[in-house]
Coordinates of C-alpha atoms in Angstrom, one line a residue:
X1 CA 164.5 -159.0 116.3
X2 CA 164.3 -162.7 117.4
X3 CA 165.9 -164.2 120.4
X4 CA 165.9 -167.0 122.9
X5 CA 166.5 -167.3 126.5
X6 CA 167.9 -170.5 127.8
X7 CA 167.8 -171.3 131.7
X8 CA 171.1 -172.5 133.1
X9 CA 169.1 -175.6 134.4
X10 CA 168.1 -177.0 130.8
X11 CA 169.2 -180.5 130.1
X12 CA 171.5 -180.8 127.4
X13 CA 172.4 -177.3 127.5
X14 CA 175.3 -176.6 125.2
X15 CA 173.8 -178.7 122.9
X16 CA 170.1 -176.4 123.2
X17 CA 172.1 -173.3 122.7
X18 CA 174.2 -174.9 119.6
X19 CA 171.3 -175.6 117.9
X20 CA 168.7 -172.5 118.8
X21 CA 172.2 -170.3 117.6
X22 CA 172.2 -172.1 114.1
X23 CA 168.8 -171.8 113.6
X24 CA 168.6 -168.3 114.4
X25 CA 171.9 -167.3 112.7
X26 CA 170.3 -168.9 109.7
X27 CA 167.0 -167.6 110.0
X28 CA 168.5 -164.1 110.8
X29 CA 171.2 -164.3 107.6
X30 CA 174.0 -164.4 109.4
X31 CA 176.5 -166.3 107.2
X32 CA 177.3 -165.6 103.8
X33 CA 177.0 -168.5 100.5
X34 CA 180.3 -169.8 102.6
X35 CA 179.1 -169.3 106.1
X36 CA 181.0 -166.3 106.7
X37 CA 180.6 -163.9 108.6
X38 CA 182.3 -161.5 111.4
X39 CA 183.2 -162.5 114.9
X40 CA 184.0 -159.3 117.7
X41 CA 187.5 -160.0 119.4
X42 CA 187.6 -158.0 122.7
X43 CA 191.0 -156.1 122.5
X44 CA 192.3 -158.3 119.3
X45 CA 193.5 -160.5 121.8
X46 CA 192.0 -160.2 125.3
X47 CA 188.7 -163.2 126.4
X48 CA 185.7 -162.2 126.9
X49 CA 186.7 -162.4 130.8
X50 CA 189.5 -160.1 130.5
X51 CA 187.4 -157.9 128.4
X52 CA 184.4 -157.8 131.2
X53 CA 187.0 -157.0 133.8
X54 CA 188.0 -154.4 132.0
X55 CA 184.6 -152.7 130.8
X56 CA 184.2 -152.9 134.5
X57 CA 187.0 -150.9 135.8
X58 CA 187.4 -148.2 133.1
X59 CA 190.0 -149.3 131.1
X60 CA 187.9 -150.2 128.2
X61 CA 189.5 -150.5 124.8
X62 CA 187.7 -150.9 121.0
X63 CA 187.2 -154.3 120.4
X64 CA 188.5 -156.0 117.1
X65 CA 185.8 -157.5 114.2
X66 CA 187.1 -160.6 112.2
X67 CA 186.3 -162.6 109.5
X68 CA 185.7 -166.2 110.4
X69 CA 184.0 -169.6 108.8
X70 CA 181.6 -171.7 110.3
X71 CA 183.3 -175.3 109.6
X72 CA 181.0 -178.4 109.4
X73 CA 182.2 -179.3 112.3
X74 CA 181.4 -176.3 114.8
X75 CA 180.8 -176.5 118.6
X76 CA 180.1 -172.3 119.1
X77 CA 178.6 -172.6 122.8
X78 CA 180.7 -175.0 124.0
X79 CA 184.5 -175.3 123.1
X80 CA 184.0 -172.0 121.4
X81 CA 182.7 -170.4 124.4
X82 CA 185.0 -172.3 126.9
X83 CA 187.9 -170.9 124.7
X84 CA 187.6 -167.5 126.7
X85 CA 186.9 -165.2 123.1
X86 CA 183.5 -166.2 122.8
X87 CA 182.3 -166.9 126.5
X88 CA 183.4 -167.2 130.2
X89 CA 183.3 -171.0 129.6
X90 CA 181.1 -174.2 127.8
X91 CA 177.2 -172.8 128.4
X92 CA 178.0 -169.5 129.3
X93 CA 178.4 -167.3 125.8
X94 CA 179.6 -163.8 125.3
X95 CA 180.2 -162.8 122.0
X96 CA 178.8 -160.4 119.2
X97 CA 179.0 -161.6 115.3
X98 CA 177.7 -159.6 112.6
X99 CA 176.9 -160.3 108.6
X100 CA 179.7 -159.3 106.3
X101 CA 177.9 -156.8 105.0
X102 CA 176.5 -155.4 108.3
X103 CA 172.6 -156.6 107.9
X104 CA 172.5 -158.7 110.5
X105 CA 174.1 -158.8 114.2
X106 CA 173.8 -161.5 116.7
X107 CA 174.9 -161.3 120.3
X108 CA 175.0 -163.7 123.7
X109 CA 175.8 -162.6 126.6
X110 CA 175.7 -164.7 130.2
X111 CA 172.7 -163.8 132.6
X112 CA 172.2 -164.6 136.3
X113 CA 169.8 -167.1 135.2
X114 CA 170.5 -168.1 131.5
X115 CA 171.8 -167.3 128.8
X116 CA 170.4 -164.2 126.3
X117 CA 170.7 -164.3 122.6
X118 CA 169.5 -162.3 120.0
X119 CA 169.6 -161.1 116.4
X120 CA 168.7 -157.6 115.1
X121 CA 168.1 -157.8 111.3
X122 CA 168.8 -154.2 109.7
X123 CA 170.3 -152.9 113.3
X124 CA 171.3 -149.8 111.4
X125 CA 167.1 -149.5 110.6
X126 CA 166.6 -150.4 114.3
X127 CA 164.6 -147.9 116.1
X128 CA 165.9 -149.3 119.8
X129 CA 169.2 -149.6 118.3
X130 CA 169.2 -146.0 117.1
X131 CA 168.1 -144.9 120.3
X132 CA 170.5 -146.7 122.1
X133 CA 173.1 -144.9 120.1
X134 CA 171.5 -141.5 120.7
X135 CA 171.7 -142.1 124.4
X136 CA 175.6 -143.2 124.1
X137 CA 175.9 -139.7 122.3
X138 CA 174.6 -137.9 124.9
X139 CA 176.1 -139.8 127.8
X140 CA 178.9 -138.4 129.2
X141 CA 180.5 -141.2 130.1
X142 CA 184.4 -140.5 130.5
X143 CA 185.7 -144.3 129.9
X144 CA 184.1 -144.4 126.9
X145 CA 185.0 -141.3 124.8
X146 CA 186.2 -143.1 121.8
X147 CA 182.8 -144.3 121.5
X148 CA 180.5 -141.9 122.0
X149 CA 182.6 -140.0 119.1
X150 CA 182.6 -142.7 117.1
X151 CA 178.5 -142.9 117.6
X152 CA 178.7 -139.6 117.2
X153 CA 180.1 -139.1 113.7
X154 CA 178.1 -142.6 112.2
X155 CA 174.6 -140.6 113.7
X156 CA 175.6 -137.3 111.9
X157 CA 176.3 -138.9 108.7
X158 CA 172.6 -140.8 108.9
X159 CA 170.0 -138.9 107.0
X160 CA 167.8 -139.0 109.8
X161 CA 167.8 -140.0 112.9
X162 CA 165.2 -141.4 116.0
X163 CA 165.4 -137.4 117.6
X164 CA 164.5 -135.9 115.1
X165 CA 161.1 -137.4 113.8

């Protein structure tokens, strides 16, 4: 896992985050041979704002996974953030992307402080990912049933999982 943690006060911020994303969406083999890869849409069509609001007051909904390009011209933390489906606005990131073929996943998310982004190569190899997914399994959480079935069923059809070592 690799991450980095921007403070809200850094000078040229979006720029920081822009670049520290690249080079760990590189470094973490994110993009395919045409910089491809997967972008999580709250809802299908709902921001990232919308979505929060709504993880917040129980009317949660699966969110949507879809195939985008990374253009040469690409501006992720700040118009692409400030267009509400991958952040709150320009500096504040909230999104989850993940390798085509599911090796990698990278995530941002908006702090009190700064801004959190990581990459989990192998996430389904993870041992704090796995447990993270046991936990949802167990939790009886009723806003998030879908889920926790869901998390269910892939755990099940693992050959082994974090429990039972």
């Amino acid at each position: 896992m690799a991450y980095f943690l921007p403070w809200y006060d850094t000078p040229r911020l979006v720029e920081r985050l822009n670049a520290d994303w690249y080079d760990l969406a590189v470094s973490s083999g994110l993009f395919d041979h045409q910089r491809e890869f997967l972008v999580q849409l709250p809802q299908g069509t709902r921001s990232h704002r919308a979505a929060l609001q709504h993880l917040h007051s129980g009317n949660a909904a699966p969110a949507l996974w879809t195939r985008v390009r990374l253009l040469k011209r690409w501006d992720i933390m700040g118009r692409g953030a400030a267009s509400a489906f991958l952040g709150v606005h320009a500096g504040h990131p909230g999104f989850a992307m993940m390798a085509l073929d599911g090796s990698t996943f990278v995530c941002a998310s908006t702090g009190e402080s700064g801004i959190d982004v990581l990459a989990v190569r192998r996430p389904d190899r993870s041992e704090n990912v796995l447990r993270h997914l046991e936990w949802i399994a167990r939790h009886d959480d009723p806003y998030n049933r879908e889920l926790k079935q869901r998390v269910a069923v892939w755990l099940a059809g693992r050959p082994e999982t974090i429990s039972g070592r």
